[in-house]
Coordinates of C-alpha atoms in Angstrom, one line a residue:
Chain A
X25 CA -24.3 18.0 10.2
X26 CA -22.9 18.6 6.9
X27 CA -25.9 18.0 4.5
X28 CA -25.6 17.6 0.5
X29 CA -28.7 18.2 -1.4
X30 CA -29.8 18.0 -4.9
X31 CA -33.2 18.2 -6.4
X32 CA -34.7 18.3 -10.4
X33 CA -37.8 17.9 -12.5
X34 CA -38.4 15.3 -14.5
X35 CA -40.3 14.5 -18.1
X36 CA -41.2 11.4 -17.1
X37 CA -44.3 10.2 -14.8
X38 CA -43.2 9.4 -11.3
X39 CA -44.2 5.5 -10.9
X40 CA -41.8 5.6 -14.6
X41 CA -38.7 6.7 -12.5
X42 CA -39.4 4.7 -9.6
X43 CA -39.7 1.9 -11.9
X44 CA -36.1 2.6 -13.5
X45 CA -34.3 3.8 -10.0
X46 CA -36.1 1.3 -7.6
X47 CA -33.6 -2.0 -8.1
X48 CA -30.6 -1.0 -6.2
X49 CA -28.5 -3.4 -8.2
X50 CA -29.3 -1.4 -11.7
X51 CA -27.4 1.7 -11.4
X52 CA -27.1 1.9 -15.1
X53 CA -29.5 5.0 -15.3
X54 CA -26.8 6.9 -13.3
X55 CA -24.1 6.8 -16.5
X56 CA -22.2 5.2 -13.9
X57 CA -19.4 3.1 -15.1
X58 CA -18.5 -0.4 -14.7
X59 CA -21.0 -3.4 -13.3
X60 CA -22.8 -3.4 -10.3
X61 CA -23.6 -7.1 -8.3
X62 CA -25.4 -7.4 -5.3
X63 CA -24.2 -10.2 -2.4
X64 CA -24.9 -13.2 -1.7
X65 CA -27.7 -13.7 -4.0
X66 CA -30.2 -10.9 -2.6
X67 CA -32.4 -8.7 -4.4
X68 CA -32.5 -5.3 -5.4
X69 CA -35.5 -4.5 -3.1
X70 CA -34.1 -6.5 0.0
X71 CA -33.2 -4.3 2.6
X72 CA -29.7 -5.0 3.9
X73 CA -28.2 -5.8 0.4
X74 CA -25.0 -5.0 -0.3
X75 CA -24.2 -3.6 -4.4
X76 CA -20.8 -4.1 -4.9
X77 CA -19.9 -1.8 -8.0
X78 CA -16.7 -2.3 -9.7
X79 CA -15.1 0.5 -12.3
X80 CA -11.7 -0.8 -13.0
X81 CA -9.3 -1.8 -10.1
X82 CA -12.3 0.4 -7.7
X83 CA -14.5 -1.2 -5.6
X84 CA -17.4 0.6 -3.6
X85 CA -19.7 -1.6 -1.4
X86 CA -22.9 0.0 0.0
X87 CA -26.0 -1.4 1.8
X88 CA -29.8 -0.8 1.3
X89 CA -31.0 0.7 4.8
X90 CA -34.7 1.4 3.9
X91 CA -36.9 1.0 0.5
X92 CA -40.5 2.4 0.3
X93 CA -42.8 1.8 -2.7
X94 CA -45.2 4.5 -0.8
X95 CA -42.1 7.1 -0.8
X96 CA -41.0 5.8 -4.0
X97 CA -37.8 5.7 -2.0
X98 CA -34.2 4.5 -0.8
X99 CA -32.0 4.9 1.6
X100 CA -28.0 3.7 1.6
X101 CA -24.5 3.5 3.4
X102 CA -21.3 2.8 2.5
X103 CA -20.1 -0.6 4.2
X104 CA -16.5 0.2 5.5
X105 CA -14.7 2.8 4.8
X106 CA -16.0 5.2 1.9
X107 CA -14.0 6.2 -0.9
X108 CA -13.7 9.6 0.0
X109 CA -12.5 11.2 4.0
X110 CA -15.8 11.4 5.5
X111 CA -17.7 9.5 7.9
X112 CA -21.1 8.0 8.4
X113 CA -22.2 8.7 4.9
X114 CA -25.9 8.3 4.8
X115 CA -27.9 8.7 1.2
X116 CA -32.0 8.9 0.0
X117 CA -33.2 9.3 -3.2
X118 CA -36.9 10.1 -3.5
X119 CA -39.0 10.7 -6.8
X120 CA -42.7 12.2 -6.2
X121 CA -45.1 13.4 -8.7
X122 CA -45.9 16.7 -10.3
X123 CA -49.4 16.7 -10.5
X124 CA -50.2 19.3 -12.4
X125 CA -48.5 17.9 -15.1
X126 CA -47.6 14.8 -14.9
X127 CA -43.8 14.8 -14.5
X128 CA -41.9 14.3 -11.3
X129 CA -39.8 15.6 -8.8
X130 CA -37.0 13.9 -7.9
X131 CA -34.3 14.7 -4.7
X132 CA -30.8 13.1 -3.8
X133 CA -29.1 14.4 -0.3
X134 CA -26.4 13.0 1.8
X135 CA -25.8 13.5 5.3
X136 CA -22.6 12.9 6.2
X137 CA -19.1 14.2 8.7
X138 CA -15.7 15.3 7.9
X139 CA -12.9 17.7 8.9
X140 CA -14.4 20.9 9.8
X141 CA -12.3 23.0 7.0
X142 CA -13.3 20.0 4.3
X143 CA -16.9 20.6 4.6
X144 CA -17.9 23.3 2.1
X145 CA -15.6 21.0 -0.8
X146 CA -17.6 18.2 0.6
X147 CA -21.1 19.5 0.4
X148 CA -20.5 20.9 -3.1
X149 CA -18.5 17.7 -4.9
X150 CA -21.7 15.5 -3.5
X151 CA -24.1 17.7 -4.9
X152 CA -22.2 18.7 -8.5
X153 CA -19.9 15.9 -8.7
X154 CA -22.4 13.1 -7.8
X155 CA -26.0 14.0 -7.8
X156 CA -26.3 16.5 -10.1
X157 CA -24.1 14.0 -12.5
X158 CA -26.2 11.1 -11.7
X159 CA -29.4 13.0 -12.5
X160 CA -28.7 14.1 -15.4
X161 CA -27.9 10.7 -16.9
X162 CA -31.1 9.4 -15.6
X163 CA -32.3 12.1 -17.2
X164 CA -31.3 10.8 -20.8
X165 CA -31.9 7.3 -19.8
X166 CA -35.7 8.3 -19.3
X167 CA -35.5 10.1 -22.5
X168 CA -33.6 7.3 -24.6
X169 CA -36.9 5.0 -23.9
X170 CA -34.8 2.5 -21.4
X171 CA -37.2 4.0 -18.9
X172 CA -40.3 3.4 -20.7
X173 CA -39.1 -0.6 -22.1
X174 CA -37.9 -1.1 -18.5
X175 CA -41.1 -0.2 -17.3
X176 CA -43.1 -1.9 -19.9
X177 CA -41.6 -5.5 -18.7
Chain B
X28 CA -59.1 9.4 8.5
X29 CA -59.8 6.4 10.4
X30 CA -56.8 5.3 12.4
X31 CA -56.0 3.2 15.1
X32 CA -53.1 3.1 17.3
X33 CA -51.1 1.2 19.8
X34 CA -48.4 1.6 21.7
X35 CA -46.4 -0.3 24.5
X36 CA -43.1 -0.8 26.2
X37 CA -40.7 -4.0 26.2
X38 CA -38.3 -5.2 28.5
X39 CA -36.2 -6.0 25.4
X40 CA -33.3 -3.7 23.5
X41 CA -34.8 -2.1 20.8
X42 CA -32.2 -4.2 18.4
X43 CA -33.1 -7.7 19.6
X44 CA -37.0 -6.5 19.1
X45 CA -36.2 -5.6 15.6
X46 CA -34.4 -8.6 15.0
X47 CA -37.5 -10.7 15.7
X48 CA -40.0 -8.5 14.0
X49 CA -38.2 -7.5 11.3
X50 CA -38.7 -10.8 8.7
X51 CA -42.1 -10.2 7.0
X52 CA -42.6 -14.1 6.8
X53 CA -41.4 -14.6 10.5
X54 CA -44.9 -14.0 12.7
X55 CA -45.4 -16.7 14.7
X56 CA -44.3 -13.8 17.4
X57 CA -47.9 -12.3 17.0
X58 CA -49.5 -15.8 18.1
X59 CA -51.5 -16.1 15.4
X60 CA -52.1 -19.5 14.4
X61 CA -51.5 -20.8 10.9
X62 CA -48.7 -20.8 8.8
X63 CA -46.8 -17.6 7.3
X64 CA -45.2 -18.4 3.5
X65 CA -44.2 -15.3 1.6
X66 CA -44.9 -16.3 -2.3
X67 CA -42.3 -16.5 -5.1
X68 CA -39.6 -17.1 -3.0
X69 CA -39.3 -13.3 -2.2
X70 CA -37.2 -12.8 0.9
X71 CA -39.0 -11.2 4.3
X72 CA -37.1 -7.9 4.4
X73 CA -38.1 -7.7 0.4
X74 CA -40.0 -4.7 -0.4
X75 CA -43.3 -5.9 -2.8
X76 CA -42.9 -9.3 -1.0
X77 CA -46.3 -10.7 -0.6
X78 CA -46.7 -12.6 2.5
X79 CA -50.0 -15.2 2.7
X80 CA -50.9 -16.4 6.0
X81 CA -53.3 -19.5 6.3
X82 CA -55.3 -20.2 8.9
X83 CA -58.0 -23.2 8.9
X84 CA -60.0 -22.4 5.4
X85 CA -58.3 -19.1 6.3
X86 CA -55.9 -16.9 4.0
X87 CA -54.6 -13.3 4.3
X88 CA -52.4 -12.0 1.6
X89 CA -50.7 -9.0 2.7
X90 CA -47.8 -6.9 0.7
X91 CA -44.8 -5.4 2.2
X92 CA -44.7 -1.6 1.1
X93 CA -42.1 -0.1 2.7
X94 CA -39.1 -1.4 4.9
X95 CA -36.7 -0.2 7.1
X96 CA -33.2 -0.7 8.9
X97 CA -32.8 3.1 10.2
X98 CA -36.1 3.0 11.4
X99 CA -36.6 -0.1 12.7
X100 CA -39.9 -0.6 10.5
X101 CA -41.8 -2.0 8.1
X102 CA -45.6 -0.6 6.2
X103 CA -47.9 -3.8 5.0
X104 CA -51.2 -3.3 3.1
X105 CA -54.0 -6.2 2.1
X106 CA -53.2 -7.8 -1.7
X107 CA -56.9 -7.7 -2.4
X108 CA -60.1 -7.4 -0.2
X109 CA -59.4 -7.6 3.4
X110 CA -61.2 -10.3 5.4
X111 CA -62.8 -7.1 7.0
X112 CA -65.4 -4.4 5.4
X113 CA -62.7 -1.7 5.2
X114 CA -60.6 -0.1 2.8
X115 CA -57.0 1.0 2.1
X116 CA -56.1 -0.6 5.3
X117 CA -52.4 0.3 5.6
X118 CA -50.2 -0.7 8.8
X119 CA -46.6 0.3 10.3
X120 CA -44.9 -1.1 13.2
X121 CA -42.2 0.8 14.4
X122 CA -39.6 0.2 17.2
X123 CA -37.4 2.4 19.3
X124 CA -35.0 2.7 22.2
X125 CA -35.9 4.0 25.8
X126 CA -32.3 5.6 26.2
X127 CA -33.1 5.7 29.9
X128 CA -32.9 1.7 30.4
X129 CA -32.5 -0.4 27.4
X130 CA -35.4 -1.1 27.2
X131 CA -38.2 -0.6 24.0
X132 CA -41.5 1.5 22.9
X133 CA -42.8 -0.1 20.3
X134 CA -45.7 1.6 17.6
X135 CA -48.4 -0.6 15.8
X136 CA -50.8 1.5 13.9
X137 CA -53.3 1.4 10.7
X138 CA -55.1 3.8 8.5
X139 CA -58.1 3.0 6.5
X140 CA -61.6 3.5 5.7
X141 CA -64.6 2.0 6.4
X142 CA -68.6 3.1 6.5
X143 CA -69.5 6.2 8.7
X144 CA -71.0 4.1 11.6
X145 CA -68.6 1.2 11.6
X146 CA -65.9 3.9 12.1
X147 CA -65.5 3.9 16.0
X148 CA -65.9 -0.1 16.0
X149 CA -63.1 -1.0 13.8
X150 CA -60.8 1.7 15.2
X151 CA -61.2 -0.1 18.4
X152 CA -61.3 -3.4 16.9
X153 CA -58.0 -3.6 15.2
X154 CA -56.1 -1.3 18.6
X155 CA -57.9 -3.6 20.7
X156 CA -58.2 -7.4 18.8
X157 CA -55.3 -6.9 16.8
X158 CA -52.4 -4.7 18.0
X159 CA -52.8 -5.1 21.8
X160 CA -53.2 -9.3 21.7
X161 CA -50.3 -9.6 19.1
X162 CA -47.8 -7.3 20.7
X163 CA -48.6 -9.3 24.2
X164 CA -47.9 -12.3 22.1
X165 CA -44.7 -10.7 20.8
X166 CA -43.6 -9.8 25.1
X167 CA -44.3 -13.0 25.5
X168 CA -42.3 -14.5 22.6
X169 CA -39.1 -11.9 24.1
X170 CA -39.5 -13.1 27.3
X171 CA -39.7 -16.9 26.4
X172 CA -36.3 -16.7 24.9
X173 CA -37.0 -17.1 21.6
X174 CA -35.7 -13.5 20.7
X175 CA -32.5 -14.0 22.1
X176 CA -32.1 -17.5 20.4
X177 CA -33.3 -16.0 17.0
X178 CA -31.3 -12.7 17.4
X179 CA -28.3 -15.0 18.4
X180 CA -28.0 -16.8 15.5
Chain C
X10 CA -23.4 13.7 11.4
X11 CA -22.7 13.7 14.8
X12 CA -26.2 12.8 16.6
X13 CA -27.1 13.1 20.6
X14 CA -30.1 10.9 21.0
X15 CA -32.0 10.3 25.0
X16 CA -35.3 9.0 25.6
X17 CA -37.6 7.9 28.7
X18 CA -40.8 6.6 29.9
X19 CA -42.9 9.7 32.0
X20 CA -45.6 8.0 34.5
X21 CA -48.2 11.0 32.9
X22 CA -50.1 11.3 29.4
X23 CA -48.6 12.6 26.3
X24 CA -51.1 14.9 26.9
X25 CA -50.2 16.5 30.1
X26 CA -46.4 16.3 29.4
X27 CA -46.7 18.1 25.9
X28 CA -49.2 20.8 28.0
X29 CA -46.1 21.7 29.9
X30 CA -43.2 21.6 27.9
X31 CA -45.4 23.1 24.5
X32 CA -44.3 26.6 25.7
X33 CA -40.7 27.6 24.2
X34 CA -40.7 30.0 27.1
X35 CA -41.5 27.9 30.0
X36 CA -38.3 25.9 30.5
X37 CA -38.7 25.8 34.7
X38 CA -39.7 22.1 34.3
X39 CA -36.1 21.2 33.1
X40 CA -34.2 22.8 35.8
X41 CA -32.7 25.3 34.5
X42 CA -31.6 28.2 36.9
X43 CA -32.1 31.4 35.7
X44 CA -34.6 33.1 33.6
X45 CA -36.3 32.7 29.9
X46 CA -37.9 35.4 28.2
X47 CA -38.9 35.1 24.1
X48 CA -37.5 39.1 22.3
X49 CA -39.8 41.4 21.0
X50 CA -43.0 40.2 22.9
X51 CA -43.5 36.6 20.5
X52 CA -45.1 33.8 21.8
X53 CA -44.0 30.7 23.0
X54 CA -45.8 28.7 20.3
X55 CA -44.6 30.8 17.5
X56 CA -42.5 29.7 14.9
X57 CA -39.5 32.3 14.7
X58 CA -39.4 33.0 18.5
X59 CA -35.8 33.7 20.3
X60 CA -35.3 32.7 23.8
X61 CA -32.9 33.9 25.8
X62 CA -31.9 31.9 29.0
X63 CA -30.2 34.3 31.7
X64 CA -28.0 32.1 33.8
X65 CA -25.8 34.6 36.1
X66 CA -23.9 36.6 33.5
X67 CA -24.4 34.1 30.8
X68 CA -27.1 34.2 27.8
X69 CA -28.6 31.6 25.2
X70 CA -30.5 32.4 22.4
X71 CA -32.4 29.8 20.3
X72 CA -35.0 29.8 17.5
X73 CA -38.1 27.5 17.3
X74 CA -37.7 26.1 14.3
X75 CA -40.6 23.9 13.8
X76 CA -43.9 23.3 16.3
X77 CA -46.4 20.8 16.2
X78 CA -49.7 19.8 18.1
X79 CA -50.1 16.9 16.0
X80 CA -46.4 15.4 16.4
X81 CA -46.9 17.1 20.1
X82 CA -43.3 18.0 19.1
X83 CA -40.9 21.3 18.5
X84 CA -37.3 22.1 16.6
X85 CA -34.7 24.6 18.0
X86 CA -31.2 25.5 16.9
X87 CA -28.7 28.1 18.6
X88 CA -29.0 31.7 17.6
X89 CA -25.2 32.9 16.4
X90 CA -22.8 31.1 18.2
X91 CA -23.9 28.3 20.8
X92 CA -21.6 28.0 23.9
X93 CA -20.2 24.6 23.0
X94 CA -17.5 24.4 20.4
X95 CA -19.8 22.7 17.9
X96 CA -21.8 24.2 14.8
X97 CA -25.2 23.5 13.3
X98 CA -26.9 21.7 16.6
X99 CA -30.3 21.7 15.8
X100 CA -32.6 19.4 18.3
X101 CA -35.9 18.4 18.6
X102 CA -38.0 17.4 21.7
X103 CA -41.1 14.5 21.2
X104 CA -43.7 13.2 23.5
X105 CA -45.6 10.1 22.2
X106 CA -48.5 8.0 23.7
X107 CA -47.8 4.6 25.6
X108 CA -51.5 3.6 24.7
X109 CA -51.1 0.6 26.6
X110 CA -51.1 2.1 29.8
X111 CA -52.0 6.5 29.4
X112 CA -48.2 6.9 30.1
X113 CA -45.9 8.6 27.2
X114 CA -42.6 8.1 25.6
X115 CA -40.8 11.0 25.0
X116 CA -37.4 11.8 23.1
X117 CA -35.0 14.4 22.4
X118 CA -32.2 15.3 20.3
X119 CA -29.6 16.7 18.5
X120 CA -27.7 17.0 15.1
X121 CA -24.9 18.9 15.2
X122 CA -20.8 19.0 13.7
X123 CA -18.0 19.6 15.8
X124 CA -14.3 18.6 15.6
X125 CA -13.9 15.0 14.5
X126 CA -11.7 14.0 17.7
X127 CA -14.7 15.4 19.7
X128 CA -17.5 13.8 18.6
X129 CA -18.0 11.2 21.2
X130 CA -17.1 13.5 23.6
X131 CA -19.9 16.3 22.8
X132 CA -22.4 13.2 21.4
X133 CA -22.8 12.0 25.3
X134 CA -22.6 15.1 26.8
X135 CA -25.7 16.5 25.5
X136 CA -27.1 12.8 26.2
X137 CA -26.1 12.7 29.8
X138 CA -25.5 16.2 30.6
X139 CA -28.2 18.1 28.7
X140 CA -31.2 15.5 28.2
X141 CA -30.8 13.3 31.2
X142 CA -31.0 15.4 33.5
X143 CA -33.2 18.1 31.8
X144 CA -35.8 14.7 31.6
X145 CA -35.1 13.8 35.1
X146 CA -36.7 17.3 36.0
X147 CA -39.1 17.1 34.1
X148 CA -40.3 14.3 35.5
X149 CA -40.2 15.5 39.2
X150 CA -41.5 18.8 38.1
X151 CA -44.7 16.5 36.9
X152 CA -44.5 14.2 40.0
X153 CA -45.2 17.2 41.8
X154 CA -48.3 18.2 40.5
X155 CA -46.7 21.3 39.1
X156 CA -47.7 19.6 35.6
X157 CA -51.3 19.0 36.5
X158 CA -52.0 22.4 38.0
X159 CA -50.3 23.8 34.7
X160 CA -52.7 21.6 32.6
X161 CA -54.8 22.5 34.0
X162 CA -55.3 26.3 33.9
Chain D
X1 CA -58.4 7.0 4.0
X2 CA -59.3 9.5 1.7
X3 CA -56.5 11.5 0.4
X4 CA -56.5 14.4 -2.1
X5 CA -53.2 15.9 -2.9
X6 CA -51.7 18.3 -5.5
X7 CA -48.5 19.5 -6.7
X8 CA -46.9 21.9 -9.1
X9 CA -43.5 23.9 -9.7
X10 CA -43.0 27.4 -9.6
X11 CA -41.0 29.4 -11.2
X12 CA -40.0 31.6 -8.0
X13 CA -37.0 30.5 -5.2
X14 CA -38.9 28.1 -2.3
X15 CA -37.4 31.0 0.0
X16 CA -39.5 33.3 -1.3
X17 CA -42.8 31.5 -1.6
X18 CA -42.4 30.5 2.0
X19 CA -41.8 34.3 2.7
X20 CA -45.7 34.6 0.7
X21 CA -47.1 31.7 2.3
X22 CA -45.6 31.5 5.8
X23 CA -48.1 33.5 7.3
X24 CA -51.4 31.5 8.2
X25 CA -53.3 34.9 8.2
X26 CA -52.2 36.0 5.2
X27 CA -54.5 34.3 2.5
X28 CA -54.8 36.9 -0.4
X29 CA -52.3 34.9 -2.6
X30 CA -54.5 32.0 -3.1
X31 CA -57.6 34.4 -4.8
X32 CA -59.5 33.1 -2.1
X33 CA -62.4 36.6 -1.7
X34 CA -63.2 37.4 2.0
X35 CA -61.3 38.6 4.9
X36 CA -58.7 36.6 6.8
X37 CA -58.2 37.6 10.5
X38 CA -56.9 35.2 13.2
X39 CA -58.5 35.3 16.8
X40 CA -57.3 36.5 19.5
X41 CA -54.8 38.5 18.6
X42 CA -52.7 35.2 17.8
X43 CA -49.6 35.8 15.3
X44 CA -49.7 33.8 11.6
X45 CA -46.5 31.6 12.3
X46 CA -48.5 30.8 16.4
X47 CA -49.3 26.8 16.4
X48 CA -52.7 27.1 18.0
X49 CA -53.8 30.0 15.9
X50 CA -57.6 30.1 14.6
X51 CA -58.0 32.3 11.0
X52 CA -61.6 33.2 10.5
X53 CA -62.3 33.7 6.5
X54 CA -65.0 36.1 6.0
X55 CA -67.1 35.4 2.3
X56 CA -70.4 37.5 2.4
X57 CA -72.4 35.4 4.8
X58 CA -70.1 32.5 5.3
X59 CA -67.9 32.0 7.7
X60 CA -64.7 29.2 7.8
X61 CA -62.3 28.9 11.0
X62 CA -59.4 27.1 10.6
X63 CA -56.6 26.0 13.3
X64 CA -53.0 26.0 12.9
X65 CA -51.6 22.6 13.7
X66 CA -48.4 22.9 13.0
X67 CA -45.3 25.4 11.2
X68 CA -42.3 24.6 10.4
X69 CA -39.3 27.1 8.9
X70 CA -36.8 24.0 8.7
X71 CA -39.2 21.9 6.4
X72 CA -41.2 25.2 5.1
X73 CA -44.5 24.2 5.8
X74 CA -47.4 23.9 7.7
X75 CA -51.0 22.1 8.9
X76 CA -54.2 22.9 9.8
X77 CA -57.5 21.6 10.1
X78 CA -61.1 22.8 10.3
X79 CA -62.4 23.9 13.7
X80 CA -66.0 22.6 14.2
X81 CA -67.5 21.4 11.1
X82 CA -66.4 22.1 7.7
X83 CA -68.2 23.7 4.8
X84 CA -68.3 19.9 3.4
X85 CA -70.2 17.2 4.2
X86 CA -66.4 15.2 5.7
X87 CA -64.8 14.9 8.7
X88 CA -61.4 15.2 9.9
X89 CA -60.2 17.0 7.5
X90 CA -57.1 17.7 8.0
X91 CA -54.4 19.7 5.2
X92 CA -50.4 20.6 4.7
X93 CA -48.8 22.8 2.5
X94 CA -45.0 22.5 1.9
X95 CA -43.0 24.0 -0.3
X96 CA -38.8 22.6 -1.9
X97 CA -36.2 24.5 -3.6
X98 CA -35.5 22.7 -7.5
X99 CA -31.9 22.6 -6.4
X100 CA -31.5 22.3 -10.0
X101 CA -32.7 25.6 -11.4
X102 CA -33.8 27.7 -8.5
X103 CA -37.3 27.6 -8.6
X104 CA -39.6 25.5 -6.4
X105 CA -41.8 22.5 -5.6
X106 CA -44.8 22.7 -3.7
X107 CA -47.4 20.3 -2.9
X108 CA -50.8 21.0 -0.9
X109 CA -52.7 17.3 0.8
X110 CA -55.8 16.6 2.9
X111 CA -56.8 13.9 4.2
X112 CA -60.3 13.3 5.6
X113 CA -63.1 11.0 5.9
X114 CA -66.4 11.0 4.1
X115 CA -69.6 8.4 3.1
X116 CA -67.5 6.0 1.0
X117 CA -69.6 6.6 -2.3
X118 CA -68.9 10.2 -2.6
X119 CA -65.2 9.9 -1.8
X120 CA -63.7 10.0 -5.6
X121 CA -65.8 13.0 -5.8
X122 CA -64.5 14.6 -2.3
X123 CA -61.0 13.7 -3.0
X124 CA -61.4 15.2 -7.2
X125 CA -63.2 18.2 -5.6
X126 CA -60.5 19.2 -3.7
X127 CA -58.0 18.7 -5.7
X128 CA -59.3 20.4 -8.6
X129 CA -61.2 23.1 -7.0
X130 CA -59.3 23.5 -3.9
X131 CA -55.3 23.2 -4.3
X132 CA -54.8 23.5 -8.3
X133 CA -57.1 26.8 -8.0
X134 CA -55.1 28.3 -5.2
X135 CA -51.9 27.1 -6.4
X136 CA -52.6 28.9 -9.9
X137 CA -53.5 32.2 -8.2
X138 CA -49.9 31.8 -5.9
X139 CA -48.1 31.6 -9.0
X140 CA -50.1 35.1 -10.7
X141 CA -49.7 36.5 -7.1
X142 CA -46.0 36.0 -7.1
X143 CA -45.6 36.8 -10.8
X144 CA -47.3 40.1 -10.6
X145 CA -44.4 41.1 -7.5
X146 CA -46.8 40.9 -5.3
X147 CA -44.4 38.1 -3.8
X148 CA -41.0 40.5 -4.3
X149 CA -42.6 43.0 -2.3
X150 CA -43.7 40.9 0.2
X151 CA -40.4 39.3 0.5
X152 CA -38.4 42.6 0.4
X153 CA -40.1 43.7 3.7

């Protein structure tokens, strides 16, 4: 299976990320633009919601398959087709702490199929283009104090 | 650890299982008398949903920690002291396919702690007064029909 | 990713099953003709071990990946080249308690890529083809007794 | 249950700390003093294995429970009683790349039981003087080369 993974260390306590990642309907931490609703009303813990995020004339819709407070973690499809020409698209993010110092660990991989000769390009845009990316703006979220005043609600 | 386990197999798709089980507030399956409510109008695939189960001058409050689609299971712990002298009581039921014939093994099991000499007792007692009777409850429950009319709707 | 998934219900404990098929190097109880041996004299509980099944003038060659006693569970991929026009298969075989009754549930499968206009195909081949009928062995190699005199050496 | 767990990153590629670590009968990275032999003859990377660790008059045997090269890590428990007044104790070590920056993530858990007042103390006890202690004297062991030359073998 064609896997993408990605994988960096945080400054910030792991319950702090969790805190900021954990509502699937605030994907502001990812530098990620335009606004993100969920369906129908549901919550950003509810597994089965679908986040709608619209950039412009784009629209990506993608549903919560699993959510763990124990794994400080989420899993997540795309609902129809993805924007992009590969199949079953499966993602988890997962944040655990660094004990020795109090900072985290945090991981983003993909599973996912496409044409055979795609897959290298594939792996890599996932992991440079999108989680890497993504990472590094929650990085500067965390450090911009949105983490800690989210949290502190 | 202390840990107790059960397992069993239902006549009943692994799907249709899930669809009964899966609602956090929905466990009149089990056969447990009283009434299920889950508190501040949190859904029952919610993840931090607290569900409070009354019974006589009875009530459990129990949290939802984790939840899954992909797996076809959910993690619960006690909000508070349990209405037993253990601790860190943590449960996961789990349901799967048997490939061979449609039909389903389903997983009930708990880790927690408890005094020394109490440890063999309450391994027992929740395998044995808690698993075993509620998942008969919940073949019973399947085979009334009440799975397919809830999974139909 | 493309995914091969088959599981059954065996009429003997976990136990027993996981006693026979815990050996990398003992694959008579799926029915496979010809001969396994594991290179350069490893064991067949060894991480790292190659088998190599002689089947007339054709050879396999796989790597345990992962083994476990407590999961009663091991990994395996294809050394070089597997003789299916498919990359990456990696499987895993599982044998799990049915407490409610001493018998066990056990599972296998496989991740693997292969041409997109194949998938379906090569997803129920190794289902029906490869972990059927390697199941259905097993379970007449345990039926007759061959299991329980194994065990019981 | 009483859980102690640990964590830390290191500065070297997860490939290569497996490489150190991998072997069960290889113990001199973690400073512990004695000899480390496995009985029987058994290999490092054989689920089943037994390591005996020599200390002057003290004696600890430990069994492999499980390896894995896919998830780079592995379990063992005590055989017969432990050097601590617990019981089934039972530990993993596991080791991630930082996809980030090439170094690594490793963590080191145990569960076990013990009398519930002495469990913050169990569960600091091996934390502290367990995992953080080893874990320091991995990341000396593969500073000094020790690790390199390992690896280069």
């Amino acid at each position: 299976m064609a896997k993408s993974y990605y994988s960096t260390v945080l400054d910030h306590p792991a319950d702090d990320v969790w805190a900021v990642i954990r509502p699937f309907d605030h994907y502001a931490w990812a530098g990620v633009e335009g606004e993100t609703v969920i369906e129908h009303g549901k919550a950003g813990d509810q597994v089965g919601a679908v986040r709608r995020v619209t950039n412009g004339g784009n629209t990506l819709r993608q549903v919560l398959l699993a959510h763990s407070d124990v794994d400080r973690s989420y899993s997540y499809a795309f609902c129809g087709a993805p924007p992009f020409p590969v199949r079953d698209y499966a993602a988890t993010i997962r944040v655990v702490p660094v004990a020795a110092d109090g900072r985290s660990f945090i991981e983003w991989w993909a599973t996912f199929d496409c044409a055979a000769e795609e897959r290298d390009k594939w792996v890599k845009h996932f992991e440079n283009e999108g989680f890497a990316k993504w990472l590094a703006a929650l990085r500067r979220f965390m450090s911009d104090g949105a983490g800690r005043t989210r949290t502190g609600t």
